[in-house]
Every structure is written in C-alpha cells, then in structure tokens.
CSV table of C-alpha atoms and ligand atoms in Angstrom, one decimal:
chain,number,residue,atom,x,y,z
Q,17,UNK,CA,14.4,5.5,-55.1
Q,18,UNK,CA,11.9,6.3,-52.3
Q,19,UNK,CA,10.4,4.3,-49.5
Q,20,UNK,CA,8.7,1.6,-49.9
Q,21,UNK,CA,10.9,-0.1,-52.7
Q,22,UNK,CA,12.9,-3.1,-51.4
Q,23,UNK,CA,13.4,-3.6,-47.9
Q,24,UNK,CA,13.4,-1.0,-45.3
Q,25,UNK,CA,16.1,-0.8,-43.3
Q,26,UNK,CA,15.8,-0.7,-39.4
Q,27,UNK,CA,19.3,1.0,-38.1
Q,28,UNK,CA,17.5,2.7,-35.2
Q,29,UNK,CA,19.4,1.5,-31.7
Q,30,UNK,CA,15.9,-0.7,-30.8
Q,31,UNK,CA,13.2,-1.6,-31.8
Q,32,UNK,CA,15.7,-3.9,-33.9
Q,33,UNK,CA,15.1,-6.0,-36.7
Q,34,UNK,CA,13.7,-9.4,-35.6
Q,35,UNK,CA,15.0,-12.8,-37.3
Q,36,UNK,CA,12.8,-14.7,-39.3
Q,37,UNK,CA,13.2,-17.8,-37.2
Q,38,UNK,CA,11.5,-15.6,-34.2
Q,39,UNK,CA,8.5,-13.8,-36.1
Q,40,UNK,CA,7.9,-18.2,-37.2
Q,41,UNK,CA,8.1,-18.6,-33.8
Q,42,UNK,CA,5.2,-15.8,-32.6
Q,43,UNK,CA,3.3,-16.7,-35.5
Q,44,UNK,CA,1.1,-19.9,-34.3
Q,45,UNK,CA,-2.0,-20.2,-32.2
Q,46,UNK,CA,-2.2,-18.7,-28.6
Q,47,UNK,CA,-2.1,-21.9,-26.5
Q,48,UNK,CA,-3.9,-22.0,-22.6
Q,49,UNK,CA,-1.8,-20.2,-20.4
Q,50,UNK,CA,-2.8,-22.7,-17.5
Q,51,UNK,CA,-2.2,-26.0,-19.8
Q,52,UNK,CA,0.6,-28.3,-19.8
Q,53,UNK,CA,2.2,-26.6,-22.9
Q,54,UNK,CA,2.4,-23.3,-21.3
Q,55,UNK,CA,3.9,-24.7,-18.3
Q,56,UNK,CA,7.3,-26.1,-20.4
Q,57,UNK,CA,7.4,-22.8,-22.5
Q,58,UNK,CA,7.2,-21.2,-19.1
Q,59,UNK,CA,9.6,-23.2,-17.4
Q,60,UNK,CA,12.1,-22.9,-20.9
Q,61,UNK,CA,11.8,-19.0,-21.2
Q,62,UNK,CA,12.3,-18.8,-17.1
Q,63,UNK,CA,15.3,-20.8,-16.9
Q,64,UNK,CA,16.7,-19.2,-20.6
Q,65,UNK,CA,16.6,-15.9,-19.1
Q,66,UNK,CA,19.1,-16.8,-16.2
Q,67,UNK,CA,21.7,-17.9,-19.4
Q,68,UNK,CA,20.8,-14.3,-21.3
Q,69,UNK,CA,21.5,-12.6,-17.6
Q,70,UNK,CA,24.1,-14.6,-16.4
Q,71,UNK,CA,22.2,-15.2,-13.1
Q,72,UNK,CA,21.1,-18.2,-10.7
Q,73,UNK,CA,18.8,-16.1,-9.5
Q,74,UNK,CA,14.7,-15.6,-10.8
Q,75,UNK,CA,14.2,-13.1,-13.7
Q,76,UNK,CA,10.6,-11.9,-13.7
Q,77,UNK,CA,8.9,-11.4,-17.1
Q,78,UNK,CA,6.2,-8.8,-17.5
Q,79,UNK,CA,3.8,-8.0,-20.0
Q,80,UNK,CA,5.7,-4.4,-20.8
Q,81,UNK,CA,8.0,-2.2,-22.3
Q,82,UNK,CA,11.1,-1.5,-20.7
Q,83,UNK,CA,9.9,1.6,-18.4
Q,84,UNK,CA,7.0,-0.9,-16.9
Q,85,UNK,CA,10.2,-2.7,-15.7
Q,86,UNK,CA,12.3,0.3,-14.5
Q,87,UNK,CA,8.6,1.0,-12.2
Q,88,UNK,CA,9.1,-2.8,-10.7
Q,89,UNK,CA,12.6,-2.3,-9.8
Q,90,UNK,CA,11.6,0.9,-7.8
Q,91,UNK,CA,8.6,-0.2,-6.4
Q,92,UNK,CA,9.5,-3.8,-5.3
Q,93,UNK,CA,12.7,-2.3,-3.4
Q,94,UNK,CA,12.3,1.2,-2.3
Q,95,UNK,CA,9.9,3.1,-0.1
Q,96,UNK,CA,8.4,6.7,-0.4
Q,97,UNK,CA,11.4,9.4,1.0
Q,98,UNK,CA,14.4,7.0,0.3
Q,99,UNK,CA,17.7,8.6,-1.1
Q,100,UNK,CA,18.8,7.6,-4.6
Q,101,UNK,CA,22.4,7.9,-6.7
Q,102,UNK,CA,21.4,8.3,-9.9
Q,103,UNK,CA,23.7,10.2,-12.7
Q,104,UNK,CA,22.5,12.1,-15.7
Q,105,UNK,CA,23.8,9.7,-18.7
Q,106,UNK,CA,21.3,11.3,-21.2
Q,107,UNK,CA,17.8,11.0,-22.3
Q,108,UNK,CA,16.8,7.8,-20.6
Q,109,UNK,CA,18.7,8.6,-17.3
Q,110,UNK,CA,16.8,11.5,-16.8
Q,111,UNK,CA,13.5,9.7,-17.4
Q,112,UNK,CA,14.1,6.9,-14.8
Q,113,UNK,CA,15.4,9.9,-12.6
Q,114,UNK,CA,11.4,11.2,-13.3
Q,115,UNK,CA,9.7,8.2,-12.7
Q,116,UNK,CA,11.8,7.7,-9.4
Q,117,UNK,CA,10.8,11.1,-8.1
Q,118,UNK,CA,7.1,10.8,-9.1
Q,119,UNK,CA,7.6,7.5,-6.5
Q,120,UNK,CA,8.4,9.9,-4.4
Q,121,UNK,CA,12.5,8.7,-3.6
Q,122,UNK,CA,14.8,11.6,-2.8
Q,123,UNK,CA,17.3,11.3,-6.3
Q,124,UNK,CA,20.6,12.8,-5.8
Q,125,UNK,CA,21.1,13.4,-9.6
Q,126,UNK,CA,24.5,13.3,-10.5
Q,127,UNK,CA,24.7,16.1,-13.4
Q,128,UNK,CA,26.7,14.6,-16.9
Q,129,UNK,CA,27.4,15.8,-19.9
Q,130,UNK,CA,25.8,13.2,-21.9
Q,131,UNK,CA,29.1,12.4,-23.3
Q,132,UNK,CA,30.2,10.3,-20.9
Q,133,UNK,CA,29.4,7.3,-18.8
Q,134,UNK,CA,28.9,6.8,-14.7
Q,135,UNK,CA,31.8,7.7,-13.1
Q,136,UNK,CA,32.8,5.2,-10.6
Q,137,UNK,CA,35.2,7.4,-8.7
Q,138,UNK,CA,32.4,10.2,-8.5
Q,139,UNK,CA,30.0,7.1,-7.1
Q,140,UNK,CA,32.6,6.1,-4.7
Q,141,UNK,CA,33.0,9.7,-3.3
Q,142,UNK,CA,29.1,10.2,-3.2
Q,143,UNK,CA,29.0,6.9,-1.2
Q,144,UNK,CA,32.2,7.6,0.9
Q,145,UNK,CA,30.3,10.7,2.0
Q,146,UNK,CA,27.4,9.2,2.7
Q,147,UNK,CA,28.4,7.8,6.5
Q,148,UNK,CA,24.8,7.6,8.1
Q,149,UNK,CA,24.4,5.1,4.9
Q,150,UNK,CA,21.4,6.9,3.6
Q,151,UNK,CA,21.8,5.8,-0.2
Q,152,UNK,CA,19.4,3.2,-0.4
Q,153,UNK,CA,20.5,2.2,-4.1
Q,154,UNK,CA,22.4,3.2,-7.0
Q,155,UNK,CA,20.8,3.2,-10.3
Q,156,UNK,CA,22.8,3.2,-13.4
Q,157,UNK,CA,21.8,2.6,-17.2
Q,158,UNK,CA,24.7,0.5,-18.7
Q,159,UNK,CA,24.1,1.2,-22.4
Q,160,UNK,CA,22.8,5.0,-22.4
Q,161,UNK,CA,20.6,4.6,-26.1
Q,162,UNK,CA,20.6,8.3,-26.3
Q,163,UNK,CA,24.3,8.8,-26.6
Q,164,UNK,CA,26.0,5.9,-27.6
Q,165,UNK,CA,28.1,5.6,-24.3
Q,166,UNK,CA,28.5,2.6,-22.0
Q,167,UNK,CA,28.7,2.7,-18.8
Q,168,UNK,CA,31.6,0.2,-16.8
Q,169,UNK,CA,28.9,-1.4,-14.2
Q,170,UNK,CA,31.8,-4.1,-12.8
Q,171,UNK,CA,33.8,-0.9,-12.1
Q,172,UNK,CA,30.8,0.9,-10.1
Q,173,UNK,CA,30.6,-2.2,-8.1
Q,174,UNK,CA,34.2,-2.6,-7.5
Q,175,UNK,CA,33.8,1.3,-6.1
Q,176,UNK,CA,30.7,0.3,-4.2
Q,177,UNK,CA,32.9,-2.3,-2.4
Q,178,UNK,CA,35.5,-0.6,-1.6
Q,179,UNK,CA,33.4,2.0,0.8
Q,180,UNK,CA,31.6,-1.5,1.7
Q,181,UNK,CA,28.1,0.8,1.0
Q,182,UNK,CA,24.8,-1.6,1.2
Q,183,UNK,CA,23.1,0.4,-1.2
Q,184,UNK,CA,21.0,-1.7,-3.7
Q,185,UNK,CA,22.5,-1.7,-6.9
Q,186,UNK,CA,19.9,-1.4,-9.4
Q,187,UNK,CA,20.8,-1.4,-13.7
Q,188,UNK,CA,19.3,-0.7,-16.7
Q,189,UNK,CA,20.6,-3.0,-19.7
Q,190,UNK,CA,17.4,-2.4,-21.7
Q,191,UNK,CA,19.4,-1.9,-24.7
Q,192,UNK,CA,22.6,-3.7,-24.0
Q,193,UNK,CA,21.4,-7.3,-22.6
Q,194,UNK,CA,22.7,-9.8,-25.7
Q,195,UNK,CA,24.1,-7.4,-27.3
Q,196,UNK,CA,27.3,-5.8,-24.9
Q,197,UNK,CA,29.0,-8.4,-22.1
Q,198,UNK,CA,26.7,-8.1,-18.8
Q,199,UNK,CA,27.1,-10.5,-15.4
Q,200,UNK,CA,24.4,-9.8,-13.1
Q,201,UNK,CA,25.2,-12.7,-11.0
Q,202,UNK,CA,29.0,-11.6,-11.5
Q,203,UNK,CA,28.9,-8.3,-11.0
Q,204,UNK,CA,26.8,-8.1,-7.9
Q,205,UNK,CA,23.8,-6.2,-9.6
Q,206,UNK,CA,20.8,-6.4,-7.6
Q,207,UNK,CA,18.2,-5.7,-9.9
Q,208,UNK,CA,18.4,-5.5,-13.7
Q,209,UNK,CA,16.2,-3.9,-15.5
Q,210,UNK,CA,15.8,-4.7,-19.7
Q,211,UNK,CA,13.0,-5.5,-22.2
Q,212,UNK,CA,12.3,-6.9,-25.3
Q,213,UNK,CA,12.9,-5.6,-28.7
Q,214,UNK,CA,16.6,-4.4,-28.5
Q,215,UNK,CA,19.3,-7.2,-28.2
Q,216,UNK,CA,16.7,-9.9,-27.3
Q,217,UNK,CA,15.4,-9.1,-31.3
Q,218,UNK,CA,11.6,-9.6,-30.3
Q,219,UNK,CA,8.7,-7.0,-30.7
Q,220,UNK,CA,8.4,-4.9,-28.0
Q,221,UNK,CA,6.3,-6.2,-25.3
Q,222,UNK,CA,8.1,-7.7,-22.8
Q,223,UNK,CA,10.0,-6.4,-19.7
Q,224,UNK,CA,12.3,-7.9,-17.6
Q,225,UNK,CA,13.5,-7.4,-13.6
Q,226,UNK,CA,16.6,-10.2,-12.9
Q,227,UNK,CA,16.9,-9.8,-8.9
Q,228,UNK,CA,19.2,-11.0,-6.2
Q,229,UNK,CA,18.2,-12.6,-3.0
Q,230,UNK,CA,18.9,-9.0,-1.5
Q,231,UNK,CA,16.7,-7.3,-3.4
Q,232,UNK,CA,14.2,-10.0,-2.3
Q,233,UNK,CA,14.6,-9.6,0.8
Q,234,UNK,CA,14.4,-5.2,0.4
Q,235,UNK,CA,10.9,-6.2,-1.4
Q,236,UNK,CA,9.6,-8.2,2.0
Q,237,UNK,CA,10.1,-5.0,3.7
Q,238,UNK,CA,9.7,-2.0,1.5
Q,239,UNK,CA,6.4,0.5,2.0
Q,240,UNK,CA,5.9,1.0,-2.1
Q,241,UNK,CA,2.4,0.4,-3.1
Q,242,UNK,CA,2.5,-2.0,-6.0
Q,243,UNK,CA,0.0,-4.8,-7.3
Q,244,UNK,CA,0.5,-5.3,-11.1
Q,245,UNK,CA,4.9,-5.6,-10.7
Q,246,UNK,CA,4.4,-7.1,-7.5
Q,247,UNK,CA,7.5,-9.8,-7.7
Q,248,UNK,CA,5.6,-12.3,-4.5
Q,249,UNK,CA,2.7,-12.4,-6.8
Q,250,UNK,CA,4.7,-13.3,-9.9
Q,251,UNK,CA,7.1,-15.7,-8.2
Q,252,UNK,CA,4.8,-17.8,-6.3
Q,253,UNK,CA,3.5,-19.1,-9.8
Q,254,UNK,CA,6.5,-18.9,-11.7
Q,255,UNK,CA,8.2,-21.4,-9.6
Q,256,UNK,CA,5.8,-23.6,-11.8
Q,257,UNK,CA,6.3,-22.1,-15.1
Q,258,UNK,CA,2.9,-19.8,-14.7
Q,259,UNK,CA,2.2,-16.2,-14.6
Q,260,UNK,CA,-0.4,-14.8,-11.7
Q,261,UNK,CA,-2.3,-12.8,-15.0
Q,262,UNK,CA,-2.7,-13.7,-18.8
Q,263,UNK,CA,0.8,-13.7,-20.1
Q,264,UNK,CA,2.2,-12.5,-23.5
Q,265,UNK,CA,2.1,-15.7,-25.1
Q,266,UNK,CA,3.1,-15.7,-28.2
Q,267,UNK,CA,6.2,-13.2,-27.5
Q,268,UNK,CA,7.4,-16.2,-24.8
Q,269,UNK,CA,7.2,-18.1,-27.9
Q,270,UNK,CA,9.1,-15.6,-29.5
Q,271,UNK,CA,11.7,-15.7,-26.7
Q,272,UNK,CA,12.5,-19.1,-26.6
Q,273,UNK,CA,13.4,-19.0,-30.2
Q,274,UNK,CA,16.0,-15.4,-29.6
Q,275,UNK,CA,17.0,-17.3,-26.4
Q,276,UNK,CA,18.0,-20.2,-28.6
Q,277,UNK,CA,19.8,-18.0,-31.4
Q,278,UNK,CA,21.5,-16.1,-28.9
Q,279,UNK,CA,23.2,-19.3,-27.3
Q,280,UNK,CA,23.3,-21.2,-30.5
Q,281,UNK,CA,25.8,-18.1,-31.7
Q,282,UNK,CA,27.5,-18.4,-28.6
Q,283,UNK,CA,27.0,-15.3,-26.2
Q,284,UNK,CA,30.9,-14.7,-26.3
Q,285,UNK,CA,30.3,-14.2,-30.1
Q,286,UNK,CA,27.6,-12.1,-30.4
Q,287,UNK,CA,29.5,-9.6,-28.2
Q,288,UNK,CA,32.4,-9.6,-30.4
Q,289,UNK,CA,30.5,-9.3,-33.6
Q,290,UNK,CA,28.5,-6.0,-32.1
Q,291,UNK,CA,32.1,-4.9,-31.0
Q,292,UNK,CA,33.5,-5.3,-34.6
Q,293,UNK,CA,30.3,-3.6,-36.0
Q,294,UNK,CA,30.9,-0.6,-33.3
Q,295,UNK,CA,34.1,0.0,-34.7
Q,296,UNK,CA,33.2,-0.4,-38.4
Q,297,UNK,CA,31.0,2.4,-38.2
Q,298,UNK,CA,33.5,4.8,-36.0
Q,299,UNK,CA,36.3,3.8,-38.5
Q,300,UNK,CA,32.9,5.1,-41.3
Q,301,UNK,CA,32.3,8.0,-38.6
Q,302,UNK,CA,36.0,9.1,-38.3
Q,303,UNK,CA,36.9,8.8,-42.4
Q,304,UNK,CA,33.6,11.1,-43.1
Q,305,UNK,CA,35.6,14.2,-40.9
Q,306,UNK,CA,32.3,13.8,-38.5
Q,307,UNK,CA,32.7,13.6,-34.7
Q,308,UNK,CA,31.3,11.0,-32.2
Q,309,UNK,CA,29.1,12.0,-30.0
Q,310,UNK,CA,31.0,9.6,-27.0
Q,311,UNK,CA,34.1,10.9,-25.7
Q,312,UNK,CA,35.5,7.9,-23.7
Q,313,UNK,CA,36.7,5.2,-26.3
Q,314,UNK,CA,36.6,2.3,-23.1
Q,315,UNK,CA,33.1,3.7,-23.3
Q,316,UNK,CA,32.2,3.3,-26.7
Q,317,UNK,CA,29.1,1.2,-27.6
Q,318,UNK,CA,28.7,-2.0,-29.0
Q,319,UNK,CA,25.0,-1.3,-30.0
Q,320,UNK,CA,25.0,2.2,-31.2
Q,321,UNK,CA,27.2,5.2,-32.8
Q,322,UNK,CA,25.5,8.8,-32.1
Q,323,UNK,CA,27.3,11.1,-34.9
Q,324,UNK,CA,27.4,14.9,-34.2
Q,325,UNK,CA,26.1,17.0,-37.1
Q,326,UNK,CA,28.5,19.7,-38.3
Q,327,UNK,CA,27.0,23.6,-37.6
Q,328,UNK,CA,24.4,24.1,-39.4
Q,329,UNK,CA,22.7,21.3,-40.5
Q,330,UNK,CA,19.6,20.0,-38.9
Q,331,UNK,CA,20.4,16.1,-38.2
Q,332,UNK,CA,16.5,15.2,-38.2
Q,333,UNK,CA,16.3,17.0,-41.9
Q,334,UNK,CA,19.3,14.7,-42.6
Q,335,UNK,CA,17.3,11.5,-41.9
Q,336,UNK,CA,14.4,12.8,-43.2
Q,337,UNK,CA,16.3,12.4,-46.4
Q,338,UNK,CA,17.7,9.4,-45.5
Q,339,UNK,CA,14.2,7.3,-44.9
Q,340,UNK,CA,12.7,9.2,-48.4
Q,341,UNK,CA,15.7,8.5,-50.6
Q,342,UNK,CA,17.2,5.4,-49.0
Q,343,UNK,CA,14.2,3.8,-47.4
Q,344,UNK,CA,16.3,3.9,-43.7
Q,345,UNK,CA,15.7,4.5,-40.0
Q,346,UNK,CA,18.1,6.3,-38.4
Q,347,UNK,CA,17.7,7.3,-34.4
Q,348,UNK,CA,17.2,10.8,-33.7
Q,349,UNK,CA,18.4,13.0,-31.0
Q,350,UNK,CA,16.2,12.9,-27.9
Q,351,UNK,CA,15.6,16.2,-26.1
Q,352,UNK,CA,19.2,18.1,-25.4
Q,353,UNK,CA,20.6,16.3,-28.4
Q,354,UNK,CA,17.3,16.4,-31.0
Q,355,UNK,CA,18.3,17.4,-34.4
Q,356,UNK,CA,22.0,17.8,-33.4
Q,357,UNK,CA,22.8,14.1,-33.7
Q,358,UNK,CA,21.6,11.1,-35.5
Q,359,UNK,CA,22.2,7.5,-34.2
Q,360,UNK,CA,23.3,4.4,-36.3
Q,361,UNK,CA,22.5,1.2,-34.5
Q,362,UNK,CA,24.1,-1.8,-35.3
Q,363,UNK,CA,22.1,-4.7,-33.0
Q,364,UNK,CA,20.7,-7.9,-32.8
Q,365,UNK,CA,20.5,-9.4,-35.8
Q,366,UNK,CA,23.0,-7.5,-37.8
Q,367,UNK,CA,25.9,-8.2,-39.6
Q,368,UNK,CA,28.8,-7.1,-42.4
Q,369,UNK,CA,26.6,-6.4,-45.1
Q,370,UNK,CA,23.9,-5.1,-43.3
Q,371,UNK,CA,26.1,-2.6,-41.6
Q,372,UNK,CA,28.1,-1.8,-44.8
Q,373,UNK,CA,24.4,-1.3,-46.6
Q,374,UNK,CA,23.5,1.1,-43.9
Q,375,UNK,CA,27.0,3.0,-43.7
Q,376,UNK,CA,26.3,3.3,-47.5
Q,377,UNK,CA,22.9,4.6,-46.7
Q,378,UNK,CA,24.6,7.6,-44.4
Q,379,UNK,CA,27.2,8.2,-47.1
Q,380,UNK,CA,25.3,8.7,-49.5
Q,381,UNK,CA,22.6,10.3,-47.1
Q,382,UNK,CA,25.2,13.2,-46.5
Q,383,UNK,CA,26.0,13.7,-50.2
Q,384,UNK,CA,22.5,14.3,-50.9
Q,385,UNK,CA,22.1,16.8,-47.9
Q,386,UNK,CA,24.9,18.6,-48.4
Q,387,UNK,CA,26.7,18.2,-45.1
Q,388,UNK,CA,30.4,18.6,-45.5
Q,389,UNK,CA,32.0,15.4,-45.3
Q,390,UNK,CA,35.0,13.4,-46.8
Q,391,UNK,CA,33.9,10.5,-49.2
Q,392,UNK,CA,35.6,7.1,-47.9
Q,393,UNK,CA,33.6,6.0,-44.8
Q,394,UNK,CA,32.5,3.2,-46.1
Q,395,UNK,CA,35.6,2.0,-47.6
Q,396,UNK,CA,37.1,2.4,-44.1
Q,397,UNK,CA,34.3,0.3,-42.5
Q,398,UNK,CA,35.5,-2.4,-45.1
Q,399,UNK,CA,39.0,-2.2,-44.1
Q,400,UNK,CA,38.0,-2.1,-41.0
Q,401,UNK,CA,36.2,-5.5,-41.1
Q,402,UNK,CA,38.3,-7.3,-42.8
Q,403,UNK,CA,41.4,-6.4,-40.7
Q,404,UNK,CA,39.3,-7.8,-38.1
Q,405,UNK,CA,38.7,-10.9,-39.3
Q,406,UNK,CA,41.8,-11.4,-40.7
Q,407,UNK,CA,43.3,-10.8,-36.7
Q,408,UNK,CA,40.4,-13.1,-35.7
Q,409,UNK,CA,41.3,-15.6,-38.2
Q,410,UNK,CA,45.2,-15.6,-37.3
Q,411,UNK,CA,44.5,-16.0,-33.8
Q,412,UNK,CA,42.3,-19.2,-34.2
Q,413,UNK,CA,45.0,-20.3,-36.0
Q,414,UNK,CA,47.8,-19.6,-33.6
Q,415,UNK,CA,45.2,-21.4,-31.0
Q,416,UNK,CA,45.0,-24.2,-33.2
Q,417,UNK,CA,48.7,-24.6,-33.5
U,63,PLP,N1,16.1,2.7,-21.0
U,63,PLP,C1,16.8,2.7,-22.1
U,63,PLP,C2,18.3,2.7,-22.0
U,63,PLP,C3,16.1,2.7,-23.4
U,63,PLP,O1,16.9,2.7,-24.5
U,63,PLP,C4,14.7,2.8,-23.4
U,63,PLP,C5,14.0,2.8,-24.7
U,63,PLP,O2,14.6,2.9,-25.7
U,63,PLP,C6,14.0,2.8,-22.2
U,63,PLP,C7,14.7,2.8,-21.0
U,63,PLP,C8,12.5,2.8,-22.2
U,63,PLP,O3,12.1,1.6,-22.7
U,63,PLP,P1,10.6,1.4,-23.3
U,63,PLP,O4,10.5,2.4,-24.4
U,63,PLP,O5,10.6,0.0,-23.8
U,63,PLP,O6,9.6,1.6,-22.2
C-alpha cells in the first residue's frame, strides 16, 4: 500500500474529481475563438450558465480562478472609501475581507467563530443601524470551504428586506454552485461570485460573476479602476457568444459538457444526493466519537465535513498518513484551524461507493495514527445510506400511488 498504486482518491472540498465525459470534452483541438464554432459554444455555455445560477440575467465568464472573480464583483460595483458588511465565516471570508480592503472599501468585519454561518439577525441589526444607508453592499460566502458551514443567503435577504436596505448583495458560491440549492434570480443576489473546479467538476480556470440589472447599473457609475474584469467590455461581445480577449477554450468545452451532466441528473437531484452524502459522513463522523467542526445542523454542508481532531494529535500528520498509506487527499485546516481539523469533501461527481471508499480511507487512516476513535463509522455511513434510499424509494412509491 503507498501512493501511487490504484487510483488516487481526490476527497479535498475542490479542486474535485472531473468526469470522464468532461476531460473527453477538453481534450480536442483549440478552435478560432472568432469563428462560427466558437460563437455556438459561446452562445451554449452563456445561456447554460443562467440554468446552473438560476438567473435570467448575464453571467460573465473569466479566464480565472475564483478570487479573479471575487476582484470583478468589487471592482465593477464599488468605489474606493465605500462601507462594506462582511462577516468572518473562516479562511476564505477573511481573504475576500483582504482583497476588499486592499480596494480600498471601508469592511465592517463582522467577527465569527468559524463555527457558524452569517447571521441574518446580526445583518439585519447592522443594517437597521445603519439609517444614513452607508452599507453599500453585503458580501457573504454561502458555502464557507474552510469549515464546512453554510450560510442561509434567502434568510439574509429576507432580513435585508425587512429594513428595506439598498445595499448590494454580493455572494460567494465558489464552492456550493451545483453542488448545494442556490437562486440568484430567486433570492435577490446581486452579484454571485463562483469558479470552476468545485461543483461545476472542471479544472480550475474559470471564474464566474452572475449580476443583476442593479449591479449593472452600480457598474455605470462606480469610480473602481478596472480593465481586465471590466463587465461593459465583456458584455458588449458576449451578447454574440464572444469574449473581448482570447478565451479559455477548451474549459468552455469542458463546461458545456458539466453544464449538460448537471441538468441531465436533474439539478433537484444532485442537491439531494450531496445532502445524503453530507449526512453519511456525519452519521461516519458521529459513530468514530469525533466532533464536527460546524455547530448549526440547518447549517451543515452538502459539500464538505471538517472533523475536529481530538487533543493531541496533529490533523496534517493524520493525512499525511492517509495520502502515504491510502493514496487520499484530504483538506487541511487553513490558518486558525491548520492541523486541528481535516476536511472530507464529498462533491461533484461523487457517490455511494466513492464516499464509503473514502470513509474507509479515514477509518482506517485513524487506526493507523493512533487517534482514539470508536470502530463503526463506516458501517454507520452504510446504514445511513441505505435508510435513505429506502425513505426515498417509499416516497416515490407513495407518489406513484
Ligand atoms: N472562496 C471560497 C469559498 C473558496 O473555497 C475558494 C477556494 O477554495 C476561494 C474563494 C478562492 O478561489 P480560487 O482558489 O479559485 O481563487
């Protein structure tokens, strides 16, 4: 046993596994980005997106990773000195918090526990105070990938309503979009924010900005320098199916075929199978005596489990282990968290047997470490699942009559 034997198993919470069907996809000649094909894939990809974002609205696609697109959301609707909500999820809160004060925007950083989502109540007090109407936006990441804790965006909206703020609401779904139930259109979001290679199950490379006709109209009038995410520049062309610089081909390709997938399984789906995954592994977490790092169970996440190492043991050892002995990834702890919890994800293109190999993986991961656990968890992941699909099962057939 030792890496490099068999398959290697990808259970970090993104990059995720990609499908075969979308690395067939990528792999083919690059085509003229100003040709006739292009301008179909274009067209396809453009108007997929809206389906993956549940939005009538234009979704720009970038040449980036998923911080390129948290820098277009700021710069297309902000200017230099404007007041921010933001509130300290974890790891990747505190970076877009960064990256909006290096923009120069005043951040009132709502401090968090990292064990917990965004509060609506605290947002709707923060807003309620706010009577010159300062706040220029609210920026929230749905699916903190740090912690494992999901954050209830149609709940902060409801709270933004009901102090009737116009502050811009702005979202990060770089790891939840088609993986955990999102509605831009819905939900009132004015810009989301999200990238390729977590729920989307392409390479990274691409980044995302879904925008509503207010956030189009905050980008006619906003004083942030921008050129490269400038959304005029990118819309003019995409109206047409082109991109105003070379585009990344052969990931569009790539995208077309995870768009595909995606609805071909039925968006509903997909978020129930993450959901029944989630809970596998907790029911794994839970029968192993180990605790989870989210505190909230309506704030659970679909995509990833972040498991608190007992005292004394040094989580990045653990998976250290884990990759030699088992040839697995598992996500580490970023910053406040590093080497005190490890993270199972359980995205994209996952399912029962994947999950139940990877619980295994832990299992036996912990055995060889020495961490004190109880034996079982993946037993309880089995009983788990098939509960579930037995429920599942009986309901179709109660639908059925
Ligand atoms: N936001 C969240 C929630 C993330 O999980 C990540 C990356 O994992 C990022 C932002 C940054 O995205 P990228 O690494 O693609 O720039």
């Amino acid at each position: 046993m030792s890496e490099g034997q068999g398959r290697h198993f990808l259970q970090i919470p993104g990059p995720s596994p990609v499908p075969e069907r979308v690395l067939r996809a990528i792999s083919r000649q690059v085509i003229d980005h100003r040709g006739p094909e292009f301008k179909r894939l274009g067209q396809e990809v453009l108007e997929g997106c809206r389906s993956i974002f549940k939005t009538s609205g234009p979704v720009v696609i970038y040449p980036s990773s998923g911080t390129g697109a948290w820098e277009a959301a700021i710069v297309n609707t902000l200017s230099p000195g404007d007041k921010v909500l933001m509130v300290e999820t974890g790891h990747f809160a505190t970076l877009w918090r960064r990256m909006a004060e290096r923009w120069g925007l005043d951040v009132d950083f709502v401090p968090g526990d990292w064990r917990h989502g965004a509060d609506p109540t605290v947002i709707e007090a923060k807003l309620a105070e706010d009577k010159q109407r300062a706040v220029r936006a609210v920026m929230v990441v749905h699916n903190e990938t740090s912690t494992g804790v999901t954050s209830r965006i149609a709940d902060i909206r409801k709270a933004m309503g009901r102090v009737n703020h116009p502050a811009l609401l702005m979202v990060d779904t770089i790891s939840s979009l088609g993986s955990i139930d999102y509605r831009h259109e819905e939900w009132e979001v004015d810009v989301t924010v999200s990238c390729s290679q977590k729920g989307l199950m392409l390479p990274p490379g691409l980044g995302f900005t879904a925008i509503s006709e207010k956030a189009i109209a905050a980008s006619k009038t906003n004083r942030m320098p921008r050129s490269y995410w400038d959304w005029g520049e990118m819309l003019k062309p995409n109206a047409n199916g082109f991109f105003p610089y070379t585009p990344a081909t052969n990931l569009l390709f790539g995208l077309r075929e995870a768009i595909a997938i995606l609805l071909e399984e039925g968006l509903e789906q997909v978020f129930a199978r993450h959901q029944r995954l989630a809970a596998a592994t907790r029911a794994a977490v839970r029968a192993w005596g180990l605790e989870i790092l989210c505190q909230t169970p309506a704030e659970y996440s679909p995509v990833l489990t972040a498991v608190m190492m007992p005292a004394g043991h040094d989580a990045d050892e653990f998976r250290k282990l884990v990759l030699s002995k088992y040839n697995m990834s598992l996500g580490a702890g970023l910053t406040k968290l590093a080497g005190r919890v490890f993270r199972i994800g359980h995205l994209g293109e996952c399912n029962d047997l994947v999950l139940l190999a990877a619980l295994a993986g832990v299992e036996m991961g912990l055995s060889a470490a020495g961490v004190p656990h109880r034996a079982g968890g993946v037993a309880a992941a089995m009983t788990e699942l098939s509960g579930r699909q037995a429920s599942v099962a009986a309901n179709l057939k109660v639908a059925a009559g």
